[in-house]
Structure formats: structure tokens, C-alpha cells
């Protein structure tokens, strides 16, 4: 059985999710059930899928969950752009989060490709 906590992609996804939770604390109160909830769930979903997939029996199954995590990362990116455009987060925080998310997405693709080769 794989230990999801040892995967760099999980570690990165966990760290960026913690940052999103901190960043969204200042979102308007009327967004608590809207964008605040959605962006937190999409970022958290990346790590959830990595951890769930790591417990599967085959590389093919794990690759499927990595693919789902990649989809969640695209959803998270869209919500991050929306938060910036609505001026809920500043440009500097946006750039930092976007760069970290881009690195994470590249590493997810790399892991997905590696798992599919097996």
C-alpha cells in the first residue's frame, strides 16, 4: 500500500490548500456559501483524490484518481482567477498561488504519465 503523504504532489496540494483557507478568510461574508466554499473544496479535492487513489490496487486506478485531481486543479485555477477578478485576493497573492498551482499541475501530469506507462 502506498503512503499518500510521501508523494510530493500530495504535499504540495496540502500546502496550497492551507494557503487557500487562509486567503479566503477575508472573502466577503456573503460568499461563505458561494466562492469561498467552492474554492476551498476544489483545492482540497486535489489532495483528496491523490490520497484516495494512492490506496487503490493498481497503477491504472491510481492514474485515474490523479487525472481527477488534475481536473480539480483546473477548477481551482478558474476559481482563483475569479477571486482575483472580483478583487477578493490581491495580485501578489494571486501570482504566488497561481505559480504554486502551475507547479502542482505539471507534477500531476508527470505522475499521471509515469503511472500510465506501467
mmCIF file of C-alpha atoms in Angstrom:
data_model
loop_
_atom_site.group_PDB
_atom_site.id
_atom_site.type_symbol
_atom_site.label_atom_id
_atom_site.label_comp_id
_atom_site.label_asym_id
_atom_site.label_seq_id
_atom_site.Cartn_x
_atom_site.Cartn_y
_atom_site.Cartn_z
ATOM 1 C CA UNK A 1 0.000 0.000 0.000
ATOM 2 C CA UNK A 2 1.246 3.459 -0.906
ATOM 3 C CA UNK A 3 1.550 6.206 1.719
ATOM 4 C CA UNK A 4 -0.045 9.263 0.111
ATOM 5 C CA UNK A 5 1.806 11.601 2.498
ATOM 6 C CA UNK A 6 5.103 10.637 0.846
ATOM 7 C CA UNK A 7 4.016 11.849 -2.585
ATOM 8 C CA UNK A 8 5.323 15.305 -3.437
ATOM 9 C CA UNK A 9 2.088 16.094 -5.283
ATOM 10 C CA UNK A 10 0.082 15.451 -2.126
ATOM 11 C CA UNK A 11 2.463 17.557 -0.021
ATOM 12 C CA UNK A 12 2.214 20.436 -2.496
ATOM 13 C CA UNK A 13 -1.567 20.144 -2.729
ATOM 14 C CA UNK A 14 -1.863 20.153 1.064
ATOM 15 C CA UNK A 15 0.290 23.272 1.405
ATOM 16 C CA UNK A 16 -1.594 25.212 -1.263
ATOM 17 C CA UNK A 17 -4.921 24.170 0.273
ATOM 18 C CA UNK A 18 -3.803 25.559 3.636
ATOM 19 C CA UNK A 19 -2.876 28.827 1.893
ATOM 20 C CA UNK A 20 -6.286 28.976 0.179
ATOM 21 C CA UNK A 21 -8.039 28.565 3.522
ATOM 22 C CA UNK A 22 -6.010 31.478 4.888
ATOM 23 C CA UNK A 23 -6.569 33.627 1.786
ATOM 24 C CA UNK A 24 -10.317 33.064 1.761
ATOM 25 C CA UNK A 25 -10.780 34.154 5.381
ATOM 26 C CA UNK A 26 -11.046 37.725 4.106
ATOM 27 C CA UNK A 27 -13.609 36.995 1.373
ATOM 28 C CA UNK A 28 -16.933 38.797 1.831
ATOM 29 C CA UNK A 29 -19.323 37.111 4.258
ATOM 30 C CA UNK A 30 -21.959 36.789 1.521
ATOM 31 C CA UNK A 31 -19.550 34.452 -0.321
ATOM 32 C CA UNK A 32 -19.317 31.935 2.536
ATOM 33 C CA UNK A 33 -21.665 29.516 0.730
ATOM 34 C CA UNK A 34 -20.529 30.644 -2.713
ATOM 35 C CA UNK A 35 -16.993 31.196 -3.924
ATOM 36 C CA UNK A 36 -15.371 30.739 -0.503
ATOM 37 C CA UNK A 37 -16.809 27.255 -0.138
ATOM 38 C CA UNK A 38 -16.249 26.331 -3.783
ATOM 39 C CA UNK A 39 -12.601 27.387 -3.991
ATOM 40 C CA UNK A 40 -11.779 25.647 -0.720
ATOM 41 C CA UNK A 41 -13.442 22.436 -1.883
ATOM 42 C CA UNK A 42 -11.771 22.413 -5.288
ATOM 43 C CA UNK A 43 -8.290 22.921 -3.823
ATOM 44 C CA UNK A 44 -8.930 20.327 -1.091
ATOM 45 C CA UNK A 45 -10.274 17.904 -3.703
ATOM 46 C CA UNK A 46 -6.858 17.716 -5.333
ATOM 47 C CA UNK A 47 -5.326 16.181 -2.219
ATOM 48 C CA UNK A 48 -8.396 14.061 -1.516
ATOM 49 C CA UNK A 49 -8.111 12.387 -4.904
ATOM 50 C CA UNK A 50 -4.377 11.835 -4.579
ATOM 51 C CA UNK A 51 -4.855 10.175 -1.197
ATOM 52 C CA UNK A 52 -7.804 8.059 -2.338
ATOM 53 C CA UNK A 53 -6.030 6.958 -5.496
ATOM 54 C CA UNK A 54 -2.878 6.007 -3.632
ATOM 55 C CA UNK A 55 -4.886 3.379 -1.779
ATOM 56 C CA UNK A 56 -6.043 1.679 -4.962
ATOM 57 C CA UNK A 57 -4.653 -1.666 -6.049
ATOM 58 C CA UNK A 58 -3.200 -0.766 -9.423
ATOM 59 C CA UNK A 59 -1.276 1.991 -11.110
ATOM 60 C CA UNK A 60 -4.106 2.273 -13.633
ATOM 61 C CA UNK A 61 -6.620 3.025 -10.871
ATOM 62 C CA UNK A 62 -4.211 5.436 -9.199
ATOM 63 C CA UNK A 63 -3.694 7.191 -12.541
ATOM 64 C CA UNK A 64 -7.447 7.677 -12.841
ATOM 65 C CA UNK A 65 -7.545 9.486 -9.492
ATOM 66 C CA UNK A 66 -4.536 11.601 -10.467
ATOM 67 C CA UNK A 67 -6.472 12.557 -13.591
ATOM 68 C CA UNK A 68 -9.444 13.571 -11.435
ATOM 69 C CA UNK A 69 -7.082 15.594 -9.200
ATOM 70 C CA UNK A 70 -5.843 17.348 -12.335
ATOM 71 C CA UNK A 71 -9.441 18.224 -13.218
ATOM 72 C CA UNK A 72 -9.910 19.633 -9.722
ATOM 73 C CA UNK A 73 -6.768 21.711 -10.169
ATOM 74 C CA UNK A 74 -8.230 23.232 -13.347
ATOM 75 C CA UNK A 75 -11.436 24.034 -11.474
ATOM 76 C CA UNK A 76 -9.354 25.577 -8.677
ATOM 77 C CA UNK A 77 -7.451 27.690 -11.210
ATOM 78 C CA UNK A 78 -10.694 29.031 -12.656
ATOM 79 C CA UNK A 79 -11.958 29.941 -9.187
ATOM 80 C CA UNK A 80 -8.632 31.567 -8.343
ATOM 81 C CA UNK A 81 -8.936 33.774 -11.439
ATOM 82 C CA UNK A 82 -12.487 34.673 -10.445
ATOM 83 C CA UNK A 83 -11.372 35.595 -6.925
ATOM 84 C CA UNK A 84 -8.670 37.856 -8.368
ATOM 85 C CA UNK A 85 -11.029 39.490 -10.874
ATOM 86 C CA UNK A 86 -13.558 40.144 -8.097
ATOM 87 C CA UNK A 87 -10.679 41.658 -6.099
ATOM 88 C CA UNK A 88 -11.136 39.221 -3.229
ATOM 89 C CA UNK A 89 -7.400 38.471 -3.363
ATOM 90 C CA UNK A 90 -4.649 40.843 -4.340
ATOM 91 C CA UNK A 91 -2.453 40.468 -7.384
ATOM 92 C CA UNK A 92 0.606 39.358 -5.424
ATOM 93 C CA UNK A 93 -1.231 36.578 -3.580
ATOM 94 C CA UNK A 94 -2.858 35.536 -6.851
ATOM 95 C CA UNK A 95 0.517 35.261 -8.598
ATOM 96 C CA UNK A 96 2.009 33.213 -5.758
ATOM 97 C CA UNK A 97 -0.955 30.817 -5.622
ATOM 98 C CA UNK A 98 -1.112 30.575 -9.418
ATOM 99 C CA UNK A 99 2.603 29.722 -9.640
ATOM 100 C CA UNK A 100 2.287 27.035 -6.970
ATOM 101 C CA UNK A 101 -0.795 25.604 -8.659
ATOM 102 C CA UNK A 102 1.008 25.543 -12.018
ATOM 103 C CA UNK A 103 3.917 23.601 -10.499
ATOM 104 C CA UNK A 104 1.466 21.194 -8.890
ATOM 105 C CA UNK A 105 -0.391 20.660 -12.175
ATOM 106 C CA UNK A 106 2.857 19.886 -14.001
ATOM 107 C CA UNK A 107 3.829 17.364 -11.349
ATOM 108 C CA UNK A 108 0.374 15.763 -11.505
ATOM 109 C CA UNK A 109 0.728 15.350 -15.269
ATOM 110 C CA UNK A 110 4.192 13.874 -14.813
ATOM 111 C CA UNK A 111 2.930 11.374 -12.221
ATOM 112 C CA UNK A 112 -0.076 10.528 -14.395
ATOM 113 C CA UNK A 113 2.223 9.810 -17.349
ATOM 114 C CA UNK A 114 4.508 7.644 -15.193
ATOM 115 C CA UNK A 115 1.598 5.622 -13.817
ATOM 116 C CA UNK A 116 0.136 5.076 -17.292
ATOM 117 C CA UNK A 117 3.434 3.634 -18.547
ATOM 118 C CA UNK A 118 3.279 0.790 -16.027
#
